[in-house]
CSV table of C-alpha atoms and ligand atoms in Angstrom, one decimal:
chain,number,residue,atom,x,y,z
A,21,MET,CA,0.0,0.0,0.0
A,22,LYS,CA,1.4,3.4,-1.0
A,23,ILE,CA,1.2,5.9,1.8
A,24,GLU,CA,0.8,9.5,0.8
A,25,GLU,CA,2.6,12.0,2.8
A,26,ILE,CA,0.8,15.0,4.2
A,27,THR,CA,3.3,17.9,4.5
A,28,LEU,CA,3.2,20.5,7.2
A,29,GLU,CA,2.3,23.1,4.6
A,30,LYS,CA,-0.6,21.0,3.2
A,31,MET,CA,-2.1,19.8,6.5
A,32,ASP,CA,-5.4,21.3,7.6
A,33,VAL,CA,-4.8,20.8,11.3
A,34,LYS,CA,-8.3,21.1,12.5
A,35,LYS,CA,-9.7,18.8,9.8
A,36,PHE,CA,-6.9,16.3,10.3
A,37,ILE,CA,-7.7,16.1,14.0
A,38,GLU,CA,-11.5,15.7,13.4
A,39,ASP,CA,-11.0,13.1,10.7
A,40,LYS,CA,-8.6,11.0,12.9
A,41,ILE,CA,-10.9,11.2,15.9
A,42,ASN,CA,-13.8,10.0,13.8
A,43,GLU,CA,-11.8,7.2,12.2
A,44,ILE,CA,-10.6,6.0,15.6
A,45,ALA,CA,-14.1,6.2,17.1
A,46,GLN,CA,-15.6,4.3,14.2
A,47,THR,CA,-13.0,1.6,14.0
A,48,VAL,CA,-13.1,0.9,17.7
A,49,GLY,CA,-16.8,1.2,18.0
A,50,SER,CA,-18.1,-0.3,21.3
A,51,GLY,CA,-14.7,-2.1,21.9
A,52,THR,CA,-11.7,-0.9,23.7
A,53,ALA,CA,-8.2,0.2,22.7
A,54,ILE,CA,-4.8,0.3,24.3
A,55,ASN,CA,-1.6,2.3,23.7
A,56,ALA,CA,1.8,2.9,25.3
A,57,LEU,CA,2.9,6.5,26.0
A,58,SER,CA,6.6,7.4,26.3
A,59,GLY,CA,6.2,11.2,26.6
A,60,GLY,CA,7.7,11.7,23.2
A,61,VAL,CA,5.7,13.8,20.8
A,62,ASP,CA,4.4,11.0,18.6
A,63,SER,CA,3.0,8.8,21.4
A,64,SER,CA,1.7,11.9,23.2
A,65,VAL,CA,-0.3,13.0,20.1
A,66,VAL,CA,-1.7,9.5,19.6
A,67,THR,CA,-2.7,9.4,23.2
A,68,MET,CA,-4.6,12.7,22.9
A,69,LEU,CA,-6.3,11.7,19.7
A,70,GLY,CA,-7.3,8.3,21.2
A,71,HIS,CA,-8.5,9.9,24.3
A,72,ARG,CA,-10.7,12.4,22.4
A,73,ALA,CA,-12.1,9.6,20.3
A,74,LEU,CA,-12.6,7.0,22.9
A,75,GLY,CA,-12.4,8.5,26.4
A,76,ASP,CA,-12.3,5.8,29.0
A,77,LYS,CA,-12.4,3.1,26.3
A,78,LEU,CA,-8.7,3.8,25.7
A,79,LYS,CA,-6.2,2.4,28.2
A,80,THR,CA,-2.8,4.1,28.2
A,81,TYR,CA,0.2,2.7,29.8
A,82,PHE,CA,3.6,4.3,30.6
A,83,VAL,CA,6.2,1.5,30.9
A,84,GLU,CA,8.7,2.4,33.6
A,85,ASN,CA,11.8,0.7,32.3
A,86,GLY,CA,14.2,2.2,34.9
A,87,LEU,CA,16.0,4.0,32.1
A,88,MET,CA,14.2,7.2,32.0
A,89,ARG,CA,15.3,10.6,33.2
A,90,HIS,CA,14.8,11.9,36.7
A,91,ASN,CA,11.1,11.6,37.7
A,92,GLU,CA,10.1,11.4,34.0
A,93,PRO,CA,7.4,8.7,34.3
A,94,GLN,CA,5.6,10.7,37.1
A,95,GLN,CA,6.0,14.0,35.4
A,96,ILE,CA,4.5,12.7,32.1
A,97,ALA,CA,1.7,11.0,34.0
A,98,THR,CA,0.9,14.2,35.9
A,99,LYS,CA,0.9,16.3,32.8
A,100,PHE,CA,-1.6,14.0,31.1
A,101,LYS,CA,-3.7,13.9,34.3
A,102,GLU,CA,-3.9,17.7,34.1
A,103,LEU,CA,-5.2,17.3,30.6
A,104,GLY,CA,-7.8,14.9,31.8
A,105,VAL,CA,-6.1,11.7,30.6
A,106,GLY,CA,-5.5,8.9,33.0
A,107,ILE,CA,-2.1,7.1,32.5
A,108,GLU,CA,-1.2,3.9,34.3
A,109,ILE,CA,2.5,3.5,35.1
A,110,VAL,CA,3.7,-0.1,34.8
A,111,ASP,CA,6.8,-0.9,36.8
A,112,ALA,CA,9.0,-3.1,34.6
A,113,LYS,CA,12.4,-2.1,36.0
A,114,GLU,CA,13.3,-5.6,37.0
A,115,GLU,CA,12.4,-7.0,33.6
A,116,PHE,CA,14.6,-4.5,31.8
A,117,PHE,CA,17.6,-4.6,34.1
A,118,GLY,CA,17.3,-8.4,34.1
A,119,ALA,CA,17.5,-8.4,30.3
A,120,LEU,CA,20.4,-6.0,30.3
A,121,LYS,CA,22.5,-7.9,32.9
A,122,GLY,CA,25.9,-8.6,31.5
A,123,VAL,CA,25.2,-7.1,28.1
A,124,VAL,CA,27.8,-4.8,26.8
A,125,ASP,CA,27.5,-4.9,23.0
A,126,PRO,CA,25.5,-1.9,21.8
A,127,GLU,CA,23.3,-3.7,19.3
A,128,GLN,CA,22.6,-6.5,21.8
A,129,LYS,CA,21.6,-3.9,24.4
A,130,ARG,CA,19.1,-2.3,21.9
A,131,GLU,CA,17.8,-5.7,21.0
A,132,ALA,CA,17.3,-6.6,24.7
A,133,ILE,CA,15.4,-3.4,25.3
A,134,THR,CA,13.2,-3.9,22.3
A,135,GLN,CA,12.4,-7.5,23.1
A,136,THR,CA,11.6,-6.7,26.7
A,137,PHE,CA,9.3,-3.9,25.8
A,138,TYR,CA,7.3,-5.5,23.1
A,139,LYS,CA,7.3,-9.2,24.0
A,140,ASN,CA,7.6,-9.3,27.8
A,141,VAL,CA,5.9,-6.1,28.9
A,142,PHE,CA,3.7,-4.4,26.3
A,143,GLY,CA,2.8,-7.6,24.5
A,144,LYS,CA,1.5,-9.1,27.7
A,145,LEU,CA,-0.4,-6.0,28.6
A,146,VAL,CA,-2.1,-6.1,25.2
A,147,LYS,CA,-3.1,-9.7,25.6
A,148,LYS,CA,-4.2,-9.2,29.2
A,149,SER,CA,-6.3,-6.1,28.4
A,150,GLY,CA,-8.5,-8.0,25.9
A,151,ALA,CA,-8.4,-4.9,23.7
A,152,LYS,CA,-8.5,-5.7,20.1
A,153,HIS,CA,-7.3,-2.3,18.9
A,154,LEU,CA,-3.9,-0.9,19.4
A,155,LEU,CA,-2.9,2.7,18.8
A,156,HIS,CA,0.6,3.3,17.6
A,157,GLY,CA,2.6,6.4,16.8
A,158,THR,CA,4.4,5.2,13.7
A,159,ILE,CA,5.2,8.2,11.4
A,160,TYR,CA,6.1,8.6,7.8
A,161,THR,CA,9.8,8.7,8.5
A,162,ASP,CA,9.7,5.3,10.3
A,163,ILE,CA,8.2,3.7,7.1
A,164,GLU,CA,10.8,5.3,4.9
A,165,GLU,CA,13.6,4.1,7.2
A,166,THR,CA,12.1,0.6,7.1
A,167,VAL,CA,12.0,0.6,3.3
A,168,ALA,CA,15.5,1.9,3.1
A,169,GLY,CA,16.6,-0.8,5.5
A,170,ILE,CA,18.0,1.7,8.1
A,171,LYS,CA,15.8,0.5,11.0
A,172,ARG,CA,14.4,-2.9,11.8
A,173,GLN,CA,11.0,-3.7,10.3
A,174,HIS,CA,8.2,-1.7,11.9
A,175,ASN,CA,5.9,-4.7,12.3
A,176,ILE,CA,4.2,-4.2,15.6
A,177,PHE,CA,2.4,-7.5,15.5
A,178,ALA,CA,5.6,-9.4,15.3
A,179,GLN,CA,7.2,-7.1,17.9
A,180,ILE,CA,4.5,-7.8,20.5
A,181,GLY,CA,4.7,-11.5,19.8
A,182,ILE,CA,1.4,-11.8,18.2
A,183,ASP,CA,1.0,-13.8,15.0
A,184,PRO,CA,-1.7,-12.0,13.1
A,185,GLN,CA,-2.6,-15.2,11.3
A,186,GLU,CA,-3.2,-16.9,14.6
A,187,SER,CA,-4.8,-14.0,16.4
A,188,PHE,CA,-6.8,-12.5,13.6
A,189,GLY,CA,-8.9,-9.8,15.0
A,190,TYR,CA,-6.2,-7.5,16.3
A,191,ASN,CA,-6.2,-4.2,14.7
A,192,ILE,CA,-3.5,-1.6,14.7
A,193,LEU,CA,-4.3,2.0,14.2
A,194,GLU,CA,-1.6,4.4,13.1
A,195,PRO,CA,-3.1,7.8,12.8
A,196,LEU,CA,0.2,9.6,12.2
A,197,LEU,CA,1.4,7.4,9.3
A,198,GLN,CA,1.2,10.2,6.7
A,199,LEU,CA,3.1,12.8,8.8
A,200,ARG,CA,6.7,13.8,9.5
A,201,LYS,CA,7.9,15.2,12.8
A,202,PRO,CA,7.2,19.0,12.2
A,203,ALA,CA,3.6,18.2,11.3
A,204,VAL,CA,3.3,16.0,14.5
A,205,ARG,CA,4.6,18.9,16.6
A,206,LYS,CA,2.0,21.2,15.1
A,207,LEU,CA,-0.8,18.7,15.9
A,208,ALA,CA,0.6,18.4,19.5
A,209,GLU,CA,0.3,22.1,19.9
A,210,ALA,CA,-3.2,22.2,18.4
A,211,LEU,CA,-4.3,19.3,20.7
A,212,GLY,CA,-3.4,21.4,23.8
A,213,LEU,CA,-0.2,19.5,24.8
A,214,PRO,CA,2.3,21.7,26.7
A,215,ALA,CA,5.3,23.3,24.9
A,216,GLU,CA,7.7,20.9,26.8
A,217,ILE,CA,6.1,18.1,24.8
A,218,TYR,CA,5.6,19.6,21.4
A,219,ASN,CA,9.1,21.3,21.5
A,220,ARG,CA,10.7,18.4,23.3
A,221,PRO,CA,14.3,17.6,22.0
A,222,PRO,CA,14.6,14.1,20.7
A,223,PHE,CA,15.2,11.3,23.2
A,224,PRO,CA,16.1,7.8,22.1
A,225,GLY,CA,13.9,4.8,22.4
A,226,PRO,CA,16.4,2.9,24.5
A,227,ALA,CA,16.5,6.0,26.8
A,228,LEU,CA,19.5,6.4,29.1
A,229,ALA,CA,20.8,3.0,28.1
A,230,ALA,CA,21.9,4.6,24.8
A,231,ARG,CA,24.2,6.7,26.9
A,232,VAL,CA,25.8,4.1,29.1
A,233,ILE,CA,28.9,2.5,27.5
A,234,GLY,CA,29.4,-1.0,29.0
A,235,GLU,CA,26.9,-2.8,31.2
A,236,VAL,CA,23.6,-1.0,32.0
A,237,THR,CA,23.0,-1.4,35.8
A,238,PRO,CA,20.7,0.6,38.0
A,239,LYS,CA,23.8,2.2,39.7
A,240,ARG,CA,25.4,3.2,36.4
A,241,VAL,CA,22.1,4.5,35.0
A,242,GLN,CA,21.7,6.6,38.2
A,243,ILE,CA,25.1,8.3,37.4
A,244,VAL,CA,24.2,9.2,33.9
A,245,ARG,CA,20.7,10.3,35.0
A,246,ARG,CA,22.2,12.8,37.4
A,247,ALA,CA,24.6,14.0,34.8
A,248,THR,CA,21.7,14.3,32.3
A,249,SER,CA,19.8,16.5,34.7
A,250,ILE,CA,22.8,18.9,35.1
A,251,VAL,CA,23.4,19.0,31.3
A,252,GLU,CA,19.8,19.6,30.5
A,253,GLU,CA,19.5,22.4,33.2
A,254,GLU,CA,22.6,24.2,31.9
A,255,LEU,CA,22.0,23.7,28.1
A,256,SER,CA,18.2,24.0,27.7
A,257,SER,CA,18.6,27.7,26.8
A,258,SER,CA,21.5,27.0,24.4
A,259,GLY,CA,19.2,26.6,21.4
A,260,ALA,CA,21.0,23.4,20.4
A,261,PHE,CA,19.2,20.5,18.7
A,262,GLN,CA,20.1,18.0,21.4
A,263,TYR,CA,22.4,17.8,24.4
A,264,LEU,CA,23.3,14.8,26.5
A,265,ALA,CA,25.7,13.1,29.0
A,266,ILE,CA,27.4,9.8,28.4
A,267,LEU,CA,28.9,7.5,31.1
A,268,HIS,CA,32.1,5.8,29.9
A,269,GLU,CA,33.1,2.3,30.7
A,270,ASP,CA,36.7,3.0,31.5
A,271,MET,CA,37.5,4.6,34.8
A,272,VAL,CA,40.4,7.0,35.4
A,273,THR,CA,42.5,8.2,38.3
A,274,GLY,CA,41.5,11.5,39.9
A,275,VAL,CA,42.4,13.2,43.1
A,276,ARG,CA,40.0,14.4,45.8
A,277,GLU,CA,41.0,16.0,49.1
A,278,GLY,CA,44.6,15.1,48.4
A,279,LYS,CA,43.8,11.4,48.0
A,280,ARG,CA,43.7,9.2,44.9
A,281,ASP,CA,40.2,8.7,43.6
A,282,PHE,CA,39.7,6.2,40.8
A,283,GLY,CA,36.5,7.3,39.3
A,284,HIS,CA,34.0,7.6,36.4
A,285,GLN,CA,34.2,9.7,33.3
A,286,ILE,CA,31.3,11.6,31.9
A,287,GLU,CA,31.3,12.9,28.3
A,288,ILE,CA,29.1,15.8,27.3
A,289,ARG,CA,27.7,16.1,23.7
A,290,CYS,CA,25.8,19.1,22.4
A,291,TRP,CA,24.6,19.0,18.8
A,292,GLU,CA,23.7,21.5,16.1
A,293,SER,CA,21.5,19.7,13.6
A,294,THR,CA,18.2,19.9,11.8
A,295,ASP,CA,17.2,16.3,11.3
A,296,ALA,CA,19.8,14.3,13.3
A,297,ARG,CA,21.2,12.7,10.1
A,298,THR,CA,24.2,14.9,10.3
A,299,GLY,CA,25.4,17.2,13.1
A,300,SER,CA,28.2,19.3,14.5
A,301,PRO,CA,29.2,20.2,18.0
A,302,THR,CA,27.8,23.5,19.4
A,303,ARG,CA,30.6,26.0,20.1
A,304,LEU,CA,29.7,26.3,23.8
A,305,SER,CA,31.5,29.0,25.8
A,306,TYR,CA,34.5,27.8,27.9
A,307,ASP,CA,32.8,29.3,31.0
A,308,LEU,CA,29.7,27.1,30.4
A,309,LEU,CA,31.9,24.0,29.9
A,310,ASP,CA,33.8,24.9,33.1
A,311,LYS,CA,30.5,25.2,35.0
A,312,LEU,CA,29.4,21.9,33.7
A,313,ALA,CA,32.6,20.2,34.7
A,314,ASP,CA,32.4,21.7,38.2
A,315,ARG,CA,28.8,20.8,38.8
A,316,ILE,CA,29.1,17.2,37.5
A,317,THR,CA,32.3,16.4,39.5
A,318,SER,CA,31.0,18.0,42.7
A,319,GLU,CA,27.4,16.9,42.6
A,320,ILE,CA,27.8,13.3,41.4
A,321,PRO,CA,29.8,11.1,43.7
A,322,GLY,CA,32.5,9.1,42.0
A,323,VAL,CA,32.8,11.2,38.8
A,324,VAL,CA,36.4,12.6,38.4
A,325,SER,CA,36.5,13.5,34.7
A,326,VAL,CA,34.3,15.4,32.3
A,327,THR,CA,35.0,15.8,28.6
A,328,TYR,CA,33.3,17.6,25.7
A,329,ASN,CA,33.0,15.8,22.4
A,330,ILE,CA,34.1,17.9,19.4
A,331,THR,CA,33.4,15.4,16.7
A,332,ARG,CA,30.9,15.9,13.9
A,333,LYS,CA,28.3,13.3,12.8
A,334,PRO,CA,29.4,11.5,10.7
A,335,PRO,CA,31.6,9.7,11.7
A,336,SER,CA,30.2,10.1,15.2
A,337,THR,CA,26.6,9.4,15.9
A,338,ILE,CA,24.4,11.6,18.2
A,339,GLU,CA,24.1,8.9,20.9
A,340,ALA,CA,27.0,6.7,22.1
A,341,VAL,CA,25.2,3.3,21.8
B,406,XMP,P1,22.1,8.5,16.3
B,406,XMP,O1,22.7,8.2,17.6
B,406,XMP,O2,21.8,7.4,15.4
B,406,XMP,O3,20.8,9.2,16.6
B,406,XMP,O4,23.0,9.6,15.5
B,406,XMP,C1,20.0,10.0,15.7
B,406,XMP,C2,18.8,10.5,16.4
B,406,XMP,O5,17.9,9.5,16.7
B,406,XMP,C3,17.7,9.4,18.2
B,406,XMP,N1,17.8,8.0,18.5
B,406,XMP,C4,16.7,7.2,18.6
B,406,XMP,N2,15.4,7.5,18.5
B,406,XMP,N3,14.8,5.3,18.9
B,406,XMP,C5,14.5,6.6,18.7
B,406,XMP,O6,13.2,6.8,18.7
B,406,XMP,C6,16.1,4.9,19.0
B,406,XMP,O7,16.4,3.7,19.2
B,406,XMP,C7,17.1,5.9,18.8
B,406,XMP,N4,18.4,5.9,18.8
B,406,XMP,C8,18.8,7.2,18.6
B,406,XMP,C9,18.9,10.2,18.7
B,406,XMP,O8,18.6,10.7,20.0
B,406,XMP,C10,19.1,11.2,17.7
B,406,XMP,O9,18.2,12.3,17.9
């Protein structure tokens, strides 16, 4: 099936919202639907459209994988509650850390997270809920990347461990399939979502695990989480496309209060980019870099080194994993 793109310029926002709400309401009818919210702009827009179309007949879950930023699950759930949308947070930290135990290879880490999310956690919720309709935030770019072989096949049925042949009757609704990110951001604004959501800088699916080199343990995620909070606080006004902290695997010798302190290394990246396909490092002021190094080493126990990455993408990538 050929999917026709609707560009930002061509989109009639009000009509698009009305049409999608009607489509979802008609398809689901008297049944129920389910979706997973991550707080990213795509899943947030799908949640709002689904909620407007179905009200309580839509069950929305936030999967707490233990890899999100400080208080992120609670903050997202609270924001949606303020908008009148109930979100259930599902604690799946043990499943994710269990699957990540001992895994150091970047692709295996990503695979472990994908499998845990779709098969072990969300797949089970779908089956348990009895809902036959699933709302998903796939966008036009995802399809393009699948066709180009850049990303794994976007086949939600297979990902949630459901054989459509066997379980005929499941229906996946993808209301954003014809849109790219700028159009989705526009919809988010029109649907009354707050600016932190429609202007949210990109955040990777594997969350902070994409920023931990080496084994992803609760302790190591906590270090990168604290560094992320500092980096986001200091760089949110920089106007950069994306900024992040990475925890290195190697430890280095430092000195604290006159004593040797063998500790962790944090790398900061701050990117100028328009679409994440290429990027260059932001020319941050030395004073700002100095402040970041001071805060990270004094506020996070065990961190003795902070570096700033000056590489372009390519050959670097935005994330480390
Ligand atoms: P890379 O690291 O490949 O990242 O240069 C390009 C952009 O994509 C984001 N990213 C992801 N987004 N799922 C996502 O939804 C993922 O698995 C994923 N990995 C990377 C990254 O933050 C950057 O904006």
